JSON list of C-alpha atoms and ligand atoms in Angstrom, two decimals:
[
{"chain": "C", "resi": 14, "resn": "MET", "atom": "CA", "xyz": [207.61, -28.52, 26.90]},
{"chain": "C", "resi": 15, "resn": "SER", "atom": "CA", "xyz": [203.90, -29.15, 26.89]},
{"chain": "C", "resi": 16, "resn": "ARG", "atom": "CA", "xyz": [202.67, -32.08, 28.86]},
{"chain": "C", "resi": 17, "resn": "LYS", "atom": "CA", "xyz": [199.64, -34.07, 27.88]},
{"chain": "C", "resi": 18, "resn": "VAL", "atom": "CA", "xyz": [196.86, -33.77, 30.43]},
{"chain": "C", "resi": 19, "resn": "TRP", "atom": "CA", "xyz": [193.89, -36.09, 30.39]},
{"chain": "C", "resi": 20, "resn": "LYS", "atom": "CA", "xyz": [190.67, -35.80, 32.29]},
{"chain": "C", "resi": 21, "resn": "CYS", "atom": "CA", "xyz": [189.24, -38.83, 34.02]},
{"chain": "C", "resi": 22, "resn": "TYR", "atom": "CA", "xyz": [185.79, -39.52, 32.59]},
{"chain": "C", "resi": 23, "resn": "ARG", "atom": "CA", "xyz": [184.52, -40.87, 35.89]},
{"chain": "C", "resi": 24, "resn": "CYS", "atom": "CA", "xyz": [185.47, -38.17, 38.42]},
{"chain": "C", "resi": 25, "resn": "GLY", "atom": "CA", "xyz": [186.22, -35.32, 35.99]},
{"chain": "C", "resi": 26, "resn": "GLU", "atom": "CA", "xyz": [189.59, -34.56, 37.61]},
{"chain": "C", "resi": 27, "resn": "ASP", "atom": "CA", "xyz": [192.88, -34.24, 35.75]},
{"chain": "C", "resi": 28, "resn": "ILE", "atom": "CA", "xyz": [195.18, -37.21, 35.40]},
{"chain": "C", "resi": 29, "resn": "VAL", "atom": "CA", "xyz": [198.66, -35.94, 36.19]},
{"chain": "C", "resi": 30, "resn": "GLU", "atom": "CA", "xyz": [202.10, -37.42, 35.69]},
{"chain": "C", "resi": 31, "resn": "GLY", "atom": "CA", "xyz": [202.92, -40.16, 38.18]},
{"chain": "C", "resi": 32, "resn": "MET", "atom": "CA", "xyz": [199.29, -41.15, 38.75]},
{"chain": "C", "resi": 33, "resn": "LYS", "atom": "CA", "xyz": [198.15, -44.61, 37.79]},
{"chain": "C", "resi": 34, "resn": "PHE", "atom": "CA", "xyz": [195.54, -44.51, 35.08]},
{"chain": "C", "resi": 35, "resn": "THR", "atom": "CA", "xyz": [194.26, -46.53, 32.16]},
{"chain": "C", "resi": 36, "resn": "PHE", "atom": "CA", "xyz": [192.09, -46.28, 29.08]},
{"chain": "C", "resi": 37, "resn": "THR", "atom": "CA", "xyz": [188.82, -48.08, 28.62]},
{"chain": "C", "resi": 38, "resn": "ARG", "atom": "CA", "xyz": [186.59, -47.87, 25.56]},
{"chain": "C", "resi": 39, "resn": "LEU", "atom": "CA", "xyz": [185.12, -44.75, 27.15]},
{"chain": "C", "resi": 40, "resn": "GLY", "atom": "CA", "xyz": [188.43, -42.92, 27.49]},
{"chain": "C", "resi": 41, "resn": "PRO", "atom": "CA", "xyz": [191.05, -42.14, 30.14]},
{"chain": "C", "resi": 42, "resn": "ILE", "atom": "CA", "xyz": [190.30, -42.98, 33.75]},
{"chain": "C", "resi": 43, "resn": "HIS", "atom": "CA", "xyz": [192.22, -43.00, 37.04]},
{"chain": "C", "resi": 44, "resn": "TRP", "atom": "CA", "xyz": [193.15, -46.52, 38.06]},
{"chain": "C", "resi": 45, "resn": "GLU", "atom": "CA", "xyz": [191.27, -46.18, 41.37]},
{"chain": "C", "resi": 46, "resn": "CYS", "atom": "CA", "xyz": [188.21, -44.79, 39.53]},
{"chain": "C", "resi": 47, "resn": "PHE", "atom": "CA", "xyz": [188.39, -47.72, 37.13]},
{"chain": "C", "resi": 48, "resn": "ARG", "atom": "CA", "xyz": [188.40, -50.17, 40.03]},
{"chain": "C", "resi": 49, "resn": "ALA", "atom": "CA", "xyz": [185.37, -48.37, 41.48]},
{"chain": "C", "resi": 50, "resn": "GLU", "atom": "CA", "xyz": [183.68, -48.54, 38.09]},
{"chain": "C", "resi": 51, "resn": "VAL", "atom": "CA", "xyz": [184.26, -52.30, 37.91]},
{"chain": "C", "resi": 52, "resn": "ARG", "atom": "CA", "xyz": [182.87, -52.75, 41.44]},
{"chain": "C", "resi": 53, "resn": "ASP", "atom": "CA", "xyz": [179.77, -50.76, 40.44]},
{"chain": "C", "resi": 54, "resn": "LYS", "atom": "CA", "xyz": [179.35, -52.77, 37.28]},
{"chain": "C", "resi": 55, "resn": "PHE", "atom": "CA", "xyz": [179.19, -56.00, 39.29]},
{"chain": "C", "resi": 56, "resn": "ASN", "atom": "CA", "xyz": [177.35, -54.43, 42.25]},
{"chain": "C", "resi": 57, "resn": "GLY", "atom": "CA", "xyz": [180.35, -55.02, 44.48]},
{"chain": "C", "resi": 58, "resn": "ASN", "atom": "CA", "xyz": [180.51, -58.71, 43.61]},
{"chain": "C", "resi": 59, "resn": "VAL", "atom": "CA", "xyz": [183.45, -58.78, 41.18]},
{"chain": "C", "resi": 60, "resn": "PRO", "atom": "CA", "xyz": [184.07, -62.22, 39.59]},
{"chain": "C", "resi": 61, "resn": "GLU", "atom": "CA", "xyz": [187.40, -63.76, 40.58]},
{"chain": "C", "resi": 62, "resn": "ASP", "atom": "CA", "xyz": [188.70, -63.84, 36.98]},
{"chain": "C", "resi": 63, "resn": "ILE", "atom": "CA", "xyz": [188.19, -60.09, 36.74]},
{"chain": "C", "resi": 64, "resn": "ASN", "atom": "CA", "xyz": [189.95, -59.63, 40.09]},
{"chain": "C", "resi": 65, "resn": "VAL", "atom": "CA", "xyz": [192.87, -61.68, 38.83]},
{"chain": "C", "resi": 66, "resn": "MET", "atom": "CA", "xyz": [193.16, -59.50, 35.73]},
{"chain": "C", "resi": 67, "resn": "LEU", "atom": "CA", "xyz": [192.91, -56.32, 37.81]},
{"chain": "C", "resi": 68, "resn": "GLU", "atom": "CA", "xyz": [195.57, -57.52, 40.20]},
{"chain": "C", "resi": 69, "resn": "LEU", "atom": "CA", "xyz": [197.97, -58.35, 37.39]},
{"chain": "C", "resi": 70, "resn": "MET", "atom": "CA", "xyz": [197.37, -54.96, 35.79]},
{"chain": "C", "resi": 71, "resn": "ASP", "atom": "CA", "xyz": [197.83, -53.26, 39.15]},
{"chain": "C", "resi": 72, "resn": "TYR", "atom": "CA", "xyz": [201.19, -54.97, 39.44]},
{"chain": "C", "resi": 73, "resn": "LEU", "atom": "CA", "xyz": [202.25, -53.82, 35.98]},
{"chain": "C", "resi": 74, "resn": "ALA", "atom": "CA", "xyz": [200.93, -50.28, 36.56]},
{"chain": "C", "resi": 75, "resn": "ASN", "atom": "CA", "xyz": [203.01, -50.06, 39.75]},
{"chain": "C", "resi": 76, "resn": "GLY", "atom": "CA", "xyz": [205.98, -51.24, 37.71]},
{"chain": "C", "resi": 77, "resn": "ILE", "atom": "CA", "xyz": [205.45, -48.43, 35.18]},
{"chain": "C", "resi": 78, "resn": "VAL", "atom": "CA", "xyz": [205.31, -45.81, 37.96]},
{"chain": "C", "resi": 79, "resn": "LYS", "atom": "CA", "xyz": [208.46, -47.30, 39.49]},
{"chain": "C", "resi": 80, "resn": "VAL", "atom": "CA", "xyz": [210.37, -47.26, 36.19]},
{"chain": "C", "resi": 81, "resn": "LYS", "atom": "CA", "xyz": [209.40, -43.59, 35.70]},
{"chain": "C", "resi": 82, "resn": "GLU", "atom": "CA", "xyz": [210.87, -42.82, 39.13]},
{"chain": "C", "resi": 83, "resn": "LEU", "atom": "CA", "xyz": [214.06, -44.65, 38.18]},
{"chain": "C", "resi": 84, "resn": "GLU", "atom": "CA", "xyz": [214.25, -42.71, 34.90]},
{"chain": "C", "resi": 85, "resn": "GLU", "atom": "CA", "xyz": [214.40, -39.52, 37.00]},
{"chain": "C", "resi": 86, "resn": "ARG", "atom": "CA", "xyz": [217.13, -40.99, 39.16]},
{"chain": "C", "resi": 87, "resn": "ALA", "atom": "CA", "xyz": [219.31, -42.39, 36.38]},
{"chain": "C", "resi": 88, "resn": "SER", "atom": "CA", "xyz": [222.42, -40.29, 35.96]},
{"chain": "C", "resi": 89, "resn": "SER", "atom": "CA", "xyz": [223.40, -41.39, 32.46]},
{"chain": "C", "resi": 90, "resn": "ASP", "atom": "CA", "xyz": [221.41, -41.13, 29.25]},
{"chain": "C", "resi": 91, "resn": "ASP", "atom": "CA", "xyz": [222.34, -44.72, 28.38]},
{"chain": "C", "resi": 92, "resn": "VAL", "atom": "CA", "xyz": [220.65, -46.10, 31.46]},
{"chain": "C", "resi": 93, "resn": "ARG", "atom": "CA", "xyz": [217.73, -43.71, 31.06]},
{"chain": "C", "resi": 94, "resn": "ARG", "atom": "CA", "xyz": [217.19, -44.94, 27.51]},
{"chain": "C", "resi": 95, "resn": "LEU", "atom": "CA", "xyz": [217.37, -48.54, 28.66]},
{"chain": "C", "resi": 96, "resn": "LEU", "atom": "CA", "xyz": [214.74, -47.84, 31.33]},
{"chain": "C", "resi": 97, "resn": "ILE", "atom": "CA", "xyz": [212.46, -46.07, 28.86]},
{"chain": "C", "resi": 98, "resn": "ASP", "atom": "CA", "xyz": [212.72, -49.04, 26.48]},
{"chain": "C", "resi": 99, "resn": "ARG", "atom": "CA", "xyz": [211.81, -51.48, 29.25]},
{"chain": "C", "resi": 100, "resn": "ARG", "atom": "CA", "xyz": [208.94, -49.25, 30.36]},
{"chain": "C", "resi": 101, "resn": "LYS", "atom": "CA", "xyz": [207.54, -49.24, 26.83]},
{"chain": "C", "resi": 102, "resn": "VAL", "atom": "CA", "xyz": [207.54, -53.05, 26.86]},
{"chain": "C", "resi": 103, "resn": "ILE", "atom": "CA", "xyz": [205.57, -53.06, 30.13]},
{"chain": "C", "resi": 104, "resn": "GLU", "atom": "CA", "xyz": [203.21, -50.38, 28.78]},
{"chain": "C", "resi": 105, "resn": "GLY", "atom": "CA", "xyz": [202.59, -52.46, 25.65]},
{"chain": "C", "resi": 106, "resn": "GLU", "atom": "CA", "xyz": [201.86, -55.52, 27.76]},
{"chain": "C", "resi": 107, "resn": "THR", "atom": "CA", "xyz": [199.54, -53.52, 30.01]},
{"chain": "C", "resi": 108, "resn": "SER", "atom": "CA", "xyz": [197.55, -52.20, 27.06]},
{"chain": "C", "resi": 109, "resn": "ARG", "atom": "CA", "xyz": [197.20, -55.73, 25.63]},
{"chain": "C", "resi": 110, "resn": "LEU", "atom": "CA", "xyz": [195.89, -56.90, 28.99]},
{"chain": "C", "resi": 111, "resn": "MET", "atom": "CA", "xyz": [193.58, -53.91, 29.14]},
{"chain": "C", "resi": 112, "resn": "SER", "atom": "CA", "xyz": [192.06, -54.79, 25.79]},
{"chain": "C", "resi": 113, "resn": "GLU", "atom": "CA", "xyz": [191.44, -58.34, 27.05]},
{"chain": "C", "resi": 114, "resn": "LEU", "atom": "CA", "xyz": [189.85, -56.92, 30.17]},
{"chain": "C", "resi": 115, "resn": "ASN", "atom": "CA", "xyz": [187.72, -54.55, 28.07]},
{"chain": "C", "resi": 116, "resn": "LYS", "atom": "CA", "xyz": [186.44, -57.61, 26.19]},
{"chain": "C", "resi": 117, "resn": "MET", "atom": "CA", "xyz": [185.59, -59.35, 29.46]},
{"chain": "C", "resi": 118, "resn": "LEU", "atom": "CA", "xyz": [183.85, -56.24, 30.81]},
{"chain": "C", "resi": 119, "resn": "TYR", "atom": "CA", "xyz": [182.13, -54.75, 27.82]},
{"chain": "C", "resi": 120, "resn": "GLY", "atom": "CA", "xyz": [182.03, -57.66, 25.38]},
{"chain": "C", "resi": 121, "resn": "GLY", "atom": "CA", "xyz": [182.82, -57.60, 21.66]},
{"chain": "C", "resi": 122, "resn": "ALA", "atom": "CA", "xyz": [186.01, -58.40, 19.79]},
{"chain": "I", "resi": 6, "resn": "ZN", "atom": "ZN1", "xyz": [189.04, -40.28, 38.34]}
]
């Protein structure tokens, strides 16, 4: 089974399973690197609306990591499938939020 490995465009390190990460218009990036990138962009003075978006996404990203843990723990395929389905819903929501945040950060439609 080959696992997809991404490289973070900010620090150049691999993004491995279980790490929080996201995609911006520039590509894959660790979640912590993304937060650092946002701080840099605003010279450390991040607008509250951006902080609110980041905090919500942080919450969802933690949820995704948690559901993955639970998928490992589930002893039946039925429950595992249920968890995977719910995780996909959260992932879809997170990527919608991320595209909103991309608009706020980098402009455009
Ligand atoms: Zn990184």
